[in-house]
């Protein structure tokens, strides 16, 4: 690609010929965080502490101190986040290849299934049926699971019950298959994690984390507006904060889509 092509692309974004869709929730103190069993360490909630706002503490400026866990809000999972990826090279958010932060996406719409069953699991047959309609998932593409879960209010978003969370996600077989047979760059969801709420009972437990990060791939979660994306043809921009040895990061996830 030459400089003229890049300028044409920039012009297409500016004119709306390429539409930019924000897939990111606003990071706020009321955003739900992942809750683990009490014997484990817990993620801190989002805290926004005002330093000054055009007042005695700073007469001409407004700014805040922020406190949050790496895996808060719309966020990115790096391979180092899971034990299966802990020994891989370039496995943290500050060392992963920057070219991986821009990649095409395949969007699999399972919103009807998730509406009927909060414990819905994506499976290989469902993806194969999608491929019959839209073509084989190419290597180095994101696979984004659309469930419309992001449309729920915060009270229902985590869907915590006495036995844990009940949210949709992938089964173990499809995650291994997507990594090993389709060579995806990553997997993304609208829920609070890349795995289903009851994924601790699968074999292996939490298979999205297990296979993605063991394969040097990435996760995106707490996304919204997936219903605005086509099944194929969108390009995802997902650049996590460059945190030293970081296992993940809140981030702004954008999709580039051909304008209508």
Tab-separated table of C-alpha atoms in Angstrom:
chain	number	residue	atom	x	y	z
A	1	UNK	CA	0.000	0.000	0.000
A	2	UNK	CA	1.356	3.424	-0.925
A	3	UNK	CA	0.808	6.763	0.786
A	4	UNK	CA	-2.009	7.677	-1.612
A	5	UNK	CA	-3.938	4.574	-0.537
A	6	UNK	CA	-3.485	5.491	3.107
A	7	UNK	CA	-4.722	9.017	2.431
A	8	UNK	CA	-7.721	7.629	0.553
A	9	UNK	CA	-8.512	5.450	3.554
A	10	UNK	CA	-8.244	8.426	5.927
A	11	UNK	CA	-10.529	10.387	3.651
A	12	UNK	CA	-13.044	7.539	3.580
A	13	UNK	CA	-13.151	7.540	7.394
A	14	UNK	CA	-13.563	11.323	7.491
A	15	UNK	CA	-16.334	11.298	4.884
A	16	UNK	CA	-18.250	8.382	6.406
A	17	UNK	CA	-17.589	6.068	3.492
A	18	UNK	CA	-15.922	3.938	6.165
A	19	UNK	CA	-18.157	3.889	9.224
A	20	UNK	CA	-16.592	3.729	12.707
A	21	UNK	CA	-18.604	1.743	15.260
A	22	UNK	CA	-17.706	2.055	18.935
A	23	UNK	CA	-17.842	-1.388	20.576
A	24	UNK	CA	-16.899	-0.008	24.001
A	25	UNK	CA	-18.884	0.565	27.177
A	26	UNK	CA	-18.267	3.750	29.155
A	27	UNK	CA	-15.966	2.952	32.075
A	28	UNK	CA	-17.766	4.129	35.188
A	29	UNK	CA	-17.927	3.309	38.919
A	30	UNK	CA	-21.125	1.295	38.460
A	31	UNK	CA	-19.679	-1.023	35.800
A	32	UNK	CA	-19.887	-4.640	37.038
A	33	UNK	CA	-16.605	-6.429	37.684
A	34	UNK	CA	-15.863	-10.135	37.628
A	35	UNK	CA	-16.673	-11.738	40.994
A	36	UNK	CA	-14.649	-14.817	41.933
A	37	UNK	CA	-15.282	-17.233	44.816
A	38	UNK	CA	-14.357	-15.545	48.113
A	39	UNK	CA	-11.208	-17.619	48.646
A	40	UNK	CA	-9.598	-15.933	45.611
A	41	UNK	CA	-8.316	-12.413	45.064
A	42	UNK	CA	-10.885	-9.947	43.758
A	43	UNK	CA	-10.800	-7.236	41.101
A	44	UNK	CA	-11.114	-3.683	42.369
A	45	UNK	CA	-14.155	-1.705	41.252
A	46	UNK	CA	-13.720	1.382	39.123
A	47	UNK	CA	-12.943	4.471	41.192
A	48	UNK	CA	-12.768	7.970	39.733
A	49	UNK	CA	-11.331	10.492	42.204
A	50	UNK	CA	-11.377	14.151	41.200
A	51	UNK	CA	-8.029	15.911	41.623
A	52	UNK	CA	-9.266	19.343	40.565
A	53	UNK	CA	-11.942	20.936	38.436
A	54	UNK	CA	-11.239	24.621	37.833
A	55	UNK	CA	-11.076	25.207	41.606
A	56	UNK	CA	-8.530	25.908	44.365
A	57	UNK	CA	-6.856	22.539	43.765
A	58	UNK	CA	-6.312	23.488	40.120
A	59	UNK	CA	-7.862	26.730	38.904
A	60	UNK	CA	-7.461	26.154	35.153
A	61	UNK	CA	-7.684	22.408	34.765
A	62	UNK	CA	-9.807	19.343	35.379
A	63	UNK	CA	-8.400	15.841	35.943
A	64	UNK	CA	-8.936	12.637	37.925
A	65	UNK	CA	-7.097	9.777	39.561
A	66	UNK	CA	-8.344	6.416	38.301
A	67	UNK	CA	-8.297	3.031	40.015
A	68	UNK	CA	-9.392	-0.189	38.321
A	69	UNK	CA	-8.294	-3.737	37.674
A	70	UNK	CA	-6.686	-4.707	34.382
A	71	UNK	CA	-9.773	-6.745	33.483
A	72	UNK	CA	-12.447	-4.106	33.978
A	73	UNK	CA	-15.026	-2.730	31.572
A	74	UNK	CA	-14.514	-3.424	27.894
A	75	UNK	CA	-11.126	-5.075	28.137
A	76	UNK	CA	-8.386	-7.077	26.457
A	77	UNK	CA	-6.882	-10.371	27.660
A	78	UNK	CA	-3.245	-11.075	26.790
A	79	UNK	CA	-1.768	-14.604	26.770
A	80	UNK	CA	0.064	-14.028	30.066
A	81	UNK	CA	-3.331	-13.681	31.764
A	82	UNK	CA	-3.765	-17.492	31.862
A	83	UNK	CA	-1.368	-20.165	33.038
A	84	UNK	CA	-1.373	-21.809	29.612
A	85	UNK	CA	0.199	-18.689	28.092
A	86	UNK	CA	2.544	-17.691	30.905
A	87	UNK	CA	5.749	-18.922	29.216
A	88	UNK	CA	5.068	-17.663	25.690
A	89	UNK	CA	7.199	-14.885	24.188
A	90	UNK	CA	5.671	-11.423	23.780
A	91	UNK	CA	2.742	-12.496	25.927
A	92	UNK	CA	1.902	-9.272	27.798
A	93	UNK	CA	0.126	-6.129	26.610
A	94	UNK	CA	3.388	-4.152	26.410
A	95	UNK	CA	5.164	-6.722	24.236
A	96	UNK	CA	2.499	-8.160	21.924
A	97	UNK	CA	2.953	-7.348	18.222
A	98	UNK	CA	1.247	-4.046	17.406
A	99	UNK	CA	0.127	-5.400	14.017
A	100	UNK	CA	-2.194	-7.747	15.953
A	101	UNK	CA	-4.107	-4.733	17.273
A	102	UNK	CA	-5.807	-4.290	13.878
A	103	UNK	CA	-7.505	-7.353	12.374
A	104	UNK	CA	-10.683	-8.364	10.497
A	105	UNK	CA	-13.636	-9.927	12.275
A	106	UNK	CA	-16.278	-12.588	11.780
A	107	UNK	CA	-19.443	-11.935	13.797
A	108	UNK	CA	-21.569	-14.952	14.721
A	109	UNK	CA	-25.088	-13.958	15.719
A	110	UNK	CA	-26.419	-16.202	18.494
A	111	UNK	CA	-28.648	-13.558	20.073
A	112	UNK	CA	-31.819	-15.623	19.618
A	113	UNK	CA	-30.259	-18.663	21.296
A	114	UNK	CA	-28.892	-16.585	24.191
A	115	UNK	CA	-32.288	-14.971	24.720
A	116	UNK	CA	-33.795	-18.419	25.261
A	117	UNK	CA	-30.952	-19.860	27.345
A	118	UNK	CA	-28.560	-17.756	29.447
A	119	UNK	CA	-26.208	-20.761	29.588
A	120	UNK	CA	-26.087	-21.098	25.792
A	121	UNK	CA	-22.797	-22.513	24.486
A	122	UNK	CA	-21.390	-21.861	21.035
A	123	UNK	CA	-20.426	-25.154	19.355
A	124	UNK	CA	-18.604	-26.355	16.246
A	125	UNK	CA	-21.840	-27.251	14.379
A	126	UNK	CA	-23.155	-23.723	14.917
A	127	UNK	CA	-19.959	-22.216	13.520
A	128	UNK	CA	-19.934	-24.657	10.602
A	129	UNK	CA	-23.514	-23.636	9.778
A	130	UNK	CA	-22.393	-19.998	9.867
A	131	UNK	CA	-19.519	-20.850	7.508
A	132	UNK	CA	-21.915	-22.414	5.000
A	133	UNK	CA	-23.641	-19.034	4.735
A	134	UNK	CA	-20.670	-16.680	5.002
A	135	UNK	CA	-17.555	-18.659	4.081
A	136	UNK	CA	-14.779	-20.315	6.037
A	137	UNK	CA	-13.304	-18.247	8.870
A	138	UNK	CA	-9.917	-17.036	7.575
A	139	UNK	CA	-6.775	-17.195	9.730
A	140	UNK	CA	-5.880	-14.200	11.928
A	141	UNK	CA	-9.481	-13.014	12.177
A	142	UNK	CA	-11.353	-12.181	15.334
A	143	UNK	CA	-14.420	-14.295	16.028
A	144	UNK	CA	-16.985	-12.177	17.878
A	145	UNK	CA	-19.927	-13.893	19.555
A	146	UNK	CA	-23.008	-11.688	19.298
A	147	UNK	CA	-25.541	-12.441	22.041
A	148	UNK	CA	-27.038	-8.969	22.633
A	149	UNK	CA	-26.071	-9.508	26.285
A	150	UNK	CA	-24.744	-5.943	26.291
A	151	UNK	CA	-28.322	-4.663	26.084
A	152	UNK	CA	-29.106	-5.910	29.590
A	153	UNK	CA	-29.142	-3.569	32.565
A	154	UNK	CA	-26.328	-3.827	35.099
A	155	UNK	CA	-28.572	-5.725	37.544
A	156	UNK	CA	-28.892	-8.599	35.068
A	157	UNK	CA	-25.556	-8.286	33.275
A	158	UNK	CA	-23.439	-10.561	35.495
A	159	UNK	CA	-26.523	-12.771	36.145
A	160	UNK	CA	-25.116	-14.096	39.400
A	161	UNK	CA	-27.037	-16.909	41.092
A	162	UNK	CA	-26.258	-19.020	44.145
A	163	UNK	CA	-24.125	-21.318	41.980
A	164	UNK	CA	-22.298	-18.530	40.144
A	165	UNK	CA	-22.790	-16.598	36.940
A	166	UNK	CA	-25.085	-17.732	34.143
A	167	UNK	CA	-23.985	-16.114	30.894
A	168	UNK	CA	-23.434	-17.489	27.364
A	169	UNK	CA	-20.071	-18.402	25.868
A	170	UNK	CA	-18.211	-21.078	23.900
A	171	UNK	CA	-17.881	-24.773	24.651
A	172	UNK	CA	-14.466	-26.406	24.945
A	173	UNK	CA	-14.457	-28.169	21.576
A	174	UNK	CA	-15.190	-25.032	19.575
A	175	UNK	CA	-12.464	-23.030	21.305
A	176	UNK	CA	-9.814	-25.633	20.558
A	177	UNK	CA	-11.094	-25.868	16.974
A	178	UNK	CA	-11.100	-22.105	16.408
A	179	UNK	CA	-7.508	-21.826	17.610
A	180	UNK	CA	-6.071	-24.975	16.033
A	181	UNK	CA	-8.193	-25.428	12.891
A	182	UNK	CA	-9.141	-21.843	12.010
A	183	UNK	CA	-6.135	-19.974	13.403
A	184	UNK	CA	-8.179	-17.101	14.842
A	185	UNK	CA	-6.356	-14.123	16.284
A	186	UNK	CA	-8.816	-13.943	19.160
A	187	UNK	CA	-12.349	-14.350	20.473
A	188	UNK	CA	-14.657	-11.629	21.732
A	189	UNK	CA	-17.921	-11.489	23.663
A	190	UNK	CA	-20.527	-9.097	25.007
A	191	UNK	CA	-20.425	-10.728	28.441
A	192	UNK	CA	-18.127	-10.085	31.394
A	193	UNK	CA	-15.666	-12.759	30.232
A	194	UNK	CA	-14.724	-14.688	27.110
A	195	UNK	CA	-15.955	-17.862	28.826
A	196	UNK	CA	-19.496	-18.801	29.754
A	197	UNK	CA	-20.581	-18.095	33.309
A	198	UNK	CA	-20.576	-21.804	34.170
A	199	UNK	CA	-17.383	-22.576	32.225
A	200	UNK	CA	-15.620	-23.747	35.376
A	201	UNK	CA	-17.535	-27.009	34.933
A	202	UNK	CA	-16.262	-27.607	31.396
A	203	UNK	CA	-13.240	-29.738	30.442
A	204	UNK	CA	-10.847	-28.024	30.510
A	205	UNK	CA	-12.290	-25.367	32.806
A	206	UNK	CA	-12.607	-21.958	31.172
A	207	UNK	CA	-11.731	-23.246	27.700
A	208	UNK	CA	-11.687	-19.838	26.000
A	209	UNK	CA	-8.909	-18.732	28.328
A	210	UNK	CA	-7.199	-22.122	28.186
A	211	UNK	CA	-6.973	-22.478	24.411
A	212	UNK	CA	-6.772	-18.814	23.385
A	213	UNK	CA	-3.926	-17.860	25.668
A	214	UNK	CA	-2.129	-21.173	25.389
A	215	UNK	CA	-2.102	-20.545	21.647
A	216	UNK	CA	-0.830	-16.983	21.996
A	217	UNK	CA	-4.226	-15.509	21.072
A	218	UNK	CA	-6.291	-12.756	22.632
A	219	UNK	CA	-9.645	-12.115	24.264
A	220	UNK	CA	-12.051	-9.184	24.184
A	221	UNK	CA	-15.031	-8.902	26.487
A	222	UNK	CA	-17.754	-6.517	27.627
A	223	UNK	CA	-18.251	-5.297	24.078
A	224	UNK	CA	-21.404	-3.622	22.831
A	225	UNK	CA	-22.986	-2.716	19.490
A	226	UNK	CA	-22.093	-5.999	17.829
A	227	UNK	CA	-25.546	-5.835	16.250
A	228	UNK	CA	-24.214	-2.962	14.112
A	229	UNK	CA	-21.564	-5.155	12.476
A	230	UNK	CA	-21.961	-7.355	9.395
A	231	UNK	CA	-21.139	-11.078	9.624
A	232	UNK	CA	-17.914	-10.409	7.685
A	233	UNK	CA	-16.070	-7.355	6.441
A	234	UNK	CA	-15.506	-5.337	9.635
A	235	UNK	CA	-11.995	-4.514	10.809
A	236	UNK	CA	-11.358	-4.322	14.553
A	237	UNK	CA	-8.978	-1.827	16.165
A	238	UNK	CA	-8.139	-3.013	19.692
A	239	UNK	CA	-5.040	-1.440	21.241
A	240	UNK	CA	-4.636	-2.143	24.983
A	241	UNK	CA	-2.769	0.188	27.304
A	242	UNK	CA	0.981	-0.456	27.297
A	243	UNK	CA	1.201	-1.664	30.898
A	244	UNK	CA	4.518	-3.187	31.921
A	245	UNK	CA	4.048	-6.977	32.036
A	246	UNK	CA	0.303	-6.331	31.905
A	247	UNK	CA	-2.090	-9.262	31.688
A	248	UNK	CA	-4.823	-7.151	30.144
A	249	UNK	CA	-6.239	-3.683	29.914
A	250	UNK	CA	-9.403	-1.656	29.530
A	251	UNK	CA	-9.405	-0.208	26.020
A	252	UNK	CA	-11.444	1.496	23.329
A	253	UNK	CA	-12.507	-1.103	20.742
A	254	UNK	CA	-13.489	0.309	17.356
A	255	UNK	CA	-14.855	-1.433	14.265
A	256	UNK	CA	-14.341	-0.068	10.753
A	257	UNK	CA	-17.231	-0.958	8.449
A	258	UNK	CA	-17.949	-0.032	4.849
A	259	UNK	CA	-20.497	2.794	4.919
A	260	UNK	CA	-24.050	2.179	3.789
